[in-house]
């Protein structure tokens, strides 16, 4: 934050701990809106340490842990929390090797995963293992104004790995299918948009 002299000063460290899983991955991706900070802590699928999303709520000059969004069952074979994005009461969580991006809503102080944003023809985006996507599709996500943007760089709309960005209505009751798809007009194979 800026102090009274106009200088930027560190206010807090949102630090991982053994209870948060592998501390080396804590903070792999972060997003902040107002006084809410979302911190992704993915994990190695071969590790016994669980992944998680941690939500820190600012209170004066401290940022205590306010909630966690653990992985749902559908993320059991994935690298959960590789990317995170929030729009206040809605948070998006990517999970490589999964069938989509998870959507969680906050009601009161509780967060619940209540949707899965599915890309266009997700099973056609690359080879799969045990039914899960192997292309690292959803490393970039964003949320703002009730919309979510999900990068699908391994999709092939204009040649192999030309990529796309899918737009979703992420509000409560929003569609789990894209409402729009962004393609580069000059896309070529391997341009990897998204």
mmCIF file of C-alpha atoms in Angstrom:
data_model
loop_
_atom_site.group_PDB
_atom_site.id
_atom_site.type_symbol
_atom_site.label_atom_id
_atom_site.label_comp_id
_atom_site.label_asym_id
_atom_site.label_seq_id
_atom_site.Cartn_x
_atom_site.Cartn_y
_atom_site.Cartn_z
ATOM 1 C CA UNK A 1 0.000 0.000 0.000
ATOM 2 C CA UNK A 2 1.060 3.617 -0.311
ATOM 3 C CA UNK A 3 1.884 5.355 2.935
ATOM 4 C CA UNK A 4 1.169 9.024 3.734
ATOM 5 C CA UNK A 5 4.465 10.011 2.061
ATOM 6 C CA UNK A 6 3.421 8.367 -1.192
ATOM 7 C CA UNK A 7 5.901 5.492 -0.821
ATOM 8 C CA UNK A 8 4.916 1.884 -1.408
ATOM 9 C CA UNK A 9 5.351 -0.258 1.713
ATOM 10 C CA UNK A 10 4.833 -3.942 2.314
ATOM 11 C CA UNK A 11 1.739 -4.492 4.405
ATOM 12 C CA UNK A 12 1.698 -8.262 4.876
ATOM 13 C CA UNK A 13 3.037 -11.590 3.666
ATOM 14 C CA UNK A 14 0.397 -14.129 2.669
ATOM 15 C CA UNK A 15 2.509 -17.080 3.571
ATOM 16 C CA UNK A 16 1.986 -20.755 2.906
ATOM 17 C CA UNK A 17 2.456 -23.284 5.656
ATOM 18 C CA UNK A 18 2.628 -27.077 5.783
ATOM 19 C CA UNK A 19 -1.129 -27.137 6.409
ATOM 20 C CA UNK A 20 -1.558 -25.330 3.071
ATOM 21 C CA UNK A 21 0.144 -28.104 1.129
ATOM 22 C CA UNK A 22 3.459 -27.736 -0.657
ATOM 23 C CA UNK A 23 4.645 -24.275 0.386
ATOM 24 C CA UNK A 24 6.870 -24.133 -2.706
ATOM 25 C CA UNK A 25 3.748 -23.852 -4.860
ATOM 26 C CA UNK A 26 1.870 -21.442 -2.576
ATOM 27 C CA UNK A 27 1.253 -18.290 -4.574
ATOM 28 C CA UNK A 28 1.665 -19.951 -7.972
ATOM 29 C CA UNK A 29 -1.118 -17.602 -9.076
ATOM 30 C CA UNK A 30 -2.890 -14.779 -7.227
ATOM 31 C CA UNK A 31 -5.727 -12.334 -7.765
ATOM 32 C CA UNK A 32 -6.924 -9.408 -5.661
ATOM 33 C CA UNK A 33 -10.190 -7.514 -5.658
ATOM 34 C CA UNK A 34 -10.738 -4.878 -2.983
ATOM 35 C CA UNK A 35 -9.789 -6.425 0.358
ATOM 36 C CA UNK A 36 -9.907 -10.037 -0.856
ATOM 37 C CA UNK A 37 -6.795 -11.896 -2.032
ATOM 38 C CA UNK A 38 -7.073 -15.305 -3.715
ATOM 39 C CA UNK A 39 -3.932 -17.481 -3.648
ATOM 40 C CA UNK A 40 -3.571 -20.689 -5.653
ATOM 41 C CA UNK A 41 -1.469 -23.505 -4.228
ATOM 42 C CA UNK A 42 -1.246 -26.305 -6.791
ATOM 43 C CA UNK A 43 0.577 -29.518 -6.085
ATOM 44 C CA UNK A 44 2.423 -32.395 -7.667
ATOM 45 C CA UNK A 45 -0.198 -35.090 -8.457
ATOM 46 C CA UNK A 46 2.260 -37.687 -7.135
ATOM 47 C CA UNK A 47 2.570 -35.894 -3.803
ATOM 48 C CA UNK A 48 0.631 -36.672 -0.657
ATOM 49 C CA UNK A 49 0.207 -32.931 -0.090
ATOM 50 C CA UNK A 50 -3.189 -31.598 -1.113
ATOM 51 C CA UNK A 51 -3.716 -28.548 -3.337
ATOM 52 C CA UNK A 52 -5.907 -25.693 -2.225
ATOM 53 C CA UNK A 53 -7.131 -22.175 -2.920
ATOM 54 C CA UNK A 54 -6.665 -19.782 0.005
ATOM 55 C CA UNK A 55 -8.720 -16.643 0.499
ATOM 56 C CA UNK A 56 -7.277 -13.885 2.658
ATOM 57 C CA UNK A 57 -9.533 -11.026 3.794
ATOM 58 C CA UNK A 58 -7.872 -7.746 4.744
ATOM 59 C CA UNK A 59 -8.658 -6.421 8.200
ATOM 60 C CA UNK A 60 -6.970 -3.076 8.893
ATOM 61 C CA UNK A 61 -3.311 -3.873 8.087
ATOM 62 C CA UNK A 62 -3.465 -7.670 8.443
ATOM 63 C CA UNK A 63 -4.602 -10.310 5.961
ATOM 64 C CA UNK A 64 -5.848 -13.357 7.913
ATOM 65 C CA UNK A 65 -6.886 -16.545 6.162
ATOM 66 C CA UNK A 66 -10.671 -16.254 5.734
ATOM 67 C CA UNK A 67 -11.532 -19.408 3.793
ATOM 68 C CA UNK A 68 -10.276 -22.240 1.639
ATOM 69 C CA UNK A 69 -11.657 -23.806 -1.528
ATOM 70 C CA UNK A 70 -10.440 -27.415 -1.557
ATOM 71 C CA UNK A 71 -10.496 -29.392 -4.806
ATOM 72 C CA UNK A 72 -13.761 -31.082 -5.757
ATOM 73 C CA UNK A 73 -13.824 -34.773 -6.675
ATOM 74 C CA UNK A 74 -13.661 -33.907 -10.392
ATOM 75 C CA UNK A 75 -10.183 -32.458 -9.811
ATOM 76 C CA UNK A 76 -8.736 -35.633 -8.292
ATOM 77 C CA UNK A 77 -6.479 -36.306 -11.303
ATOM 78 C CA UNK A 78 -5.523 -32.698 -11.931
ATOM 79 C CA UNK A 79 -3.124 -29.951 -10.950
ATOM 80 C CA UNK A 80 -5.762 -27.950 -9.066
ATOM 81 C CA UNK A 81 -5.320 -24.193 -8.415
ATOM 82 C CA UNK A 82 -2.729 -23.614 -11.126
ATOM 83 C CA UNK A 83 -4.542 -20.375 -11.978
ATOM 84 C CA UNK A 84 -7.119 -18.382 -9.994
ATOM 85 C CA UNK A 85 -9.319 -15.369 -10.723
ATOM 86 C CA UNK A 86 -12.018 -13.635 -8.705
ATOM 87 C CA UNK A 87 -14.858 -11.230 -9.292
ATOM 88 C CA UNK A 88 -15.688 -10.762 -5.601
ATOM 89 C CA UNK A 89 -18.243 -13.426 -4.685
ATOM 90 C CA UNK A 90 -17.285 -15.683 -7.612
ATOM 91 C CA UNK A 91 -13.884 -17.344 -7.976
ATOM 92 C CA UNK A 92 -12.561 -19.379 -10.901
ATOM 93 C CA UNK A 93 -9.971 -22.109 -10.354
ATOM 94 C CA UNK A 94 -8.156 -23.882 -13.162
ATOM 95 C CA UNK A 95 -7.075 -27.479 -12.970
ATOM 96 C CA UNK A 96 -4.791 -28.813 -15.684
ATOM 97 C CA UNK A 97 -5.761 -32.306 -16.862
ATOM 98 C CA UNK A 98 -9.412 -31.709 -15.891
ATOM 99 C CA UNK A 99 -12.591 -31.301 -17.933
ATOM 100 C CA UNK A 100 -12.784 -27.532 -17.341
ATOM 101 C CA UNK A 101 -12.397 -24.596 -14.950
ATOM 102 C CA UNK A 102 -14.125 -24.800 -11.566
ATOM 103 C CA UNK A 103 -16.461 -22.024 -10.416
ATOM 104 C CA UNK A 104 -17.020 -21.310 -6.711
ATOM 105 C CA UNK A 105 -19.470 -18.880 -5.120
ATOM 106 C CA UNK A 106 -19.408 -17.243 -1.709
ATOM 107 C CA UNK A 107 -22.648 -17.173 0.242
ATOM 108 C CA UNK A 108 -22.181 -15.548 3.625
ATOM 109 C CA UNK A 109 -18.655 -16.566 4.574
ATOM 110 C CA UNK A 110 -18.781 -19.990 2.902
ATOM 111 C CA UNK A 111 -17.339 -20.854 -0.492
ATOM 112 C CA UNK A 112 -18.733 -23.765 -2.491
ATOM 113 C CA UNK A 113 -17.680 -25.133 -5.877
ATOM 114 C CA UNK A 114 -20.958 -25.072 -7.791
ATOM 115 C CA UNK A 115 -20.019 -25.320 -11.439
ATOM 116 C CA UNK A 116 -17.572 -26.458 -14.066
ATOM 117 C CA UNK A 117 -16.952 -24.179 -17.044
ATOM 118 C CA UNK A 118 -16.595 -26.600 -19.932
ATOM 119 C CA UNK A 119 -14.748 -25.566 -23.093
ATOM 120 C CA UNK A 120 -15.955 -26.241 -26.615
ATOM 121 C CA UNK A 121 -15.347 -29.935 -27.439
ATOM 122 C CA UNK A 122 -12.912 -30.404 -24.570
ATOM 123 C CA UNK A 123 -12.222 -34.071 -25.335
ATOM 124 C CA UNK A 124 -11.023 -33.074 -28.825
ATOM 125 C CA UNK A 125 -8.365 -30.679 -27.543
ATOM 126 C CA UNK A 126 -5.629 -33.291 -27.253
ATOM 127 C CA UNK A 127 -4.865 -36.776 -26.020
ATOM 128 C CA UNK A 128 -6.253 -37.818 -22.671
ATOM 129 C CA UNK A 129 -5.272 -40.039 -19.786
ATOM 130 C CA UNK A 130 -8.013 -41.744 -17.772
ATOM 131 C CA UNK A 131 -10.536 -39.460 -19.481
ATOM 132 C CA UNK A 132 -8.794 -36.249 -18.468
ATOM 133 C CA UNK A 133 -7.326 -33.667 -20.794
ATOM 134 C CA UNK A 134 -3.536 -33.813 -21.068
ATOM 135 C CA UNK A 135 -2.935 -30.494 -22.837
ATOM 136 C CA UNK A 136 -2.321 -27.747 -20.234
ATOM 137 C CA UNK A 137 -5.307 -25.779 -21.461
ATOM 138 C CA UNK A 138 -6.369 -23.460 -18.703
ATOM 139 C CA UNK A 139 -3.250 -21.749 -17.405
ATOM 140 C CA UNK A 140 -4.725 -18.264 -17.930
ATOM 141 C CA UNK A 141 -8.093 -17.179 -16.575
ATOM 142 C CA UNK A 142 -9.657 -13.829 -15.682
ATOM 143 C CA UNK A 143 -12.889 -12.622 -14.062
ATOM 144 C CA UNK A 144 -14.559 -9.204 -14.131
ATOM 145 C CA UNK A 145 -18.047 -7.741 -14.394
ATOM 146 C CA UNK A 146 -19.808 -11.100 -14.094
ATOM 147 C CA UNK A 147 -17.810 -12.616 -16.964
ATOM 148 C CA UNK A 148 -14.985 -15.126 -16.978
ATOM 149 C CA UNK A 149 -12.323 -15.531 -19.685
ATOM 150 C CA UNK A 150 -10.587 -18.880 -20.055
ATOM 151 C CA UNK A 151 -7.578 -19.334 -22.316
ATOM 152 C CA UNK A 152 -7.606 -22.574 -24.323
ATOM 153 C CA UNK A 153 -4.282 -22.355 -26.099
ATOM 154 C CA UNK A 154 -4.252 -26.030 -27.086
ATOM 155 C CA UNK A 155 -7.543 -25.792 -28.991
ATOM 156 C CA UNK A 156 -7.413 -26.134 -32.760
ATOM 157 C CA UNK A 157 -10.009 -23.777 -34.329
ATOM 158 C CA UNK A 158 -7.528 -22.457 -36.921
ATOM 159 C CA UNK A 159 -4.891 -25.171 -37.000
ATOM 160 C CA UNK A 160 -3.192 -27.283 -34.350
ATOM 161 C CA UNK A 161 -2.642 -25.319 -31.117
ATOM 162 C CA UNK A 162 -3.882 -22.061 -32.689
ATOM 163 C CA UNK A 163 -5.814 -21.416 -29.464
ATOM 164 C CA UNK A 164 -8.896 -19.531 -28.365
ATOM 165 C CA UNK A 165 -10.332 -17.625 -25.402
ATOM 166 C CA UNK A 166 -13.770 -18.714 -24.188
ATOM 167 C CA UNK A 167 -16.053 -16.205 -22.417
ATOM 168 C CA UNK A 168 -18.538 -17.381 -19.760
ATOM 169 C CA UNK A 169 -21.347 -15.888 -17.679
ATOM 170 C CA UNK A 170 -19.976 -16.702 -14.219
ATOM 171 C CA UNK A 171 -22.828 -15.288 -12.170
ATOM 172 C CA UNK A 172 -24.951 -17.549 -9.987
ATOM 173 C CA UNK A 173 -26.894 -19.740 -12.377
ATOM 174 C CA UNK A 174 -24.614 -18.796 -15.284
ATOM 175 C CA UNK A 175 -24.006 -21.166 -18.161
ATOM 176 C CA UNK A 176 -21.311 -23.806 -17.928
ATOM 177 C CA UNK A 177 -20.793 -23.505 -21.692
ATOM 178 C CA UNK A 178 -19.121 -20.488 -23.351
ATOM 179 C CA UNK A 179 -21.340 -17.590 -24.376
ATOM 180 C CA UNK A 180 -18.665 -16.347 -26.810
ATOM 181 C CA UNK A 181 -15.369 -17.480 -28.299
ATOM 182 C CA UNK A 182 -12.508 -15.159 -29.220
ATOM 183 C CA UNK A 183 -10.214 -16.169 -32.069
ATOM 184 C CA UNK A 184 -7.237 -14.304 -33.501
ATOM 185 C CA UNK A 185 -7.907 -13.139 -37.058
ATOM 186 C CA UNK A 186 -4.301 -13.885 -37.958
ATOM 187 C CA UNK A 187 -4.066 -17.200 -36.047
ATOM 188 C CA UNK A 188 -1.815 -19.897 -37.432
ATOM 189 C CA UNK A 189 -0.979 -23.378 -36.163
ATOM 190 C CA UNK A 190 1.021 -23.194 -32.918
ATOM 191 C CA UNK A 191 0.189 -19.505 -32.276
ATOM 192 C CA UNK A 192 -1.374 -20.601 -28.948
ATOM 193 C CA UNK A 193 -3.829 -17.767 -28.304
ATOM 194 C CA UNK A 194 -5.001 -17.899 -24.701
#
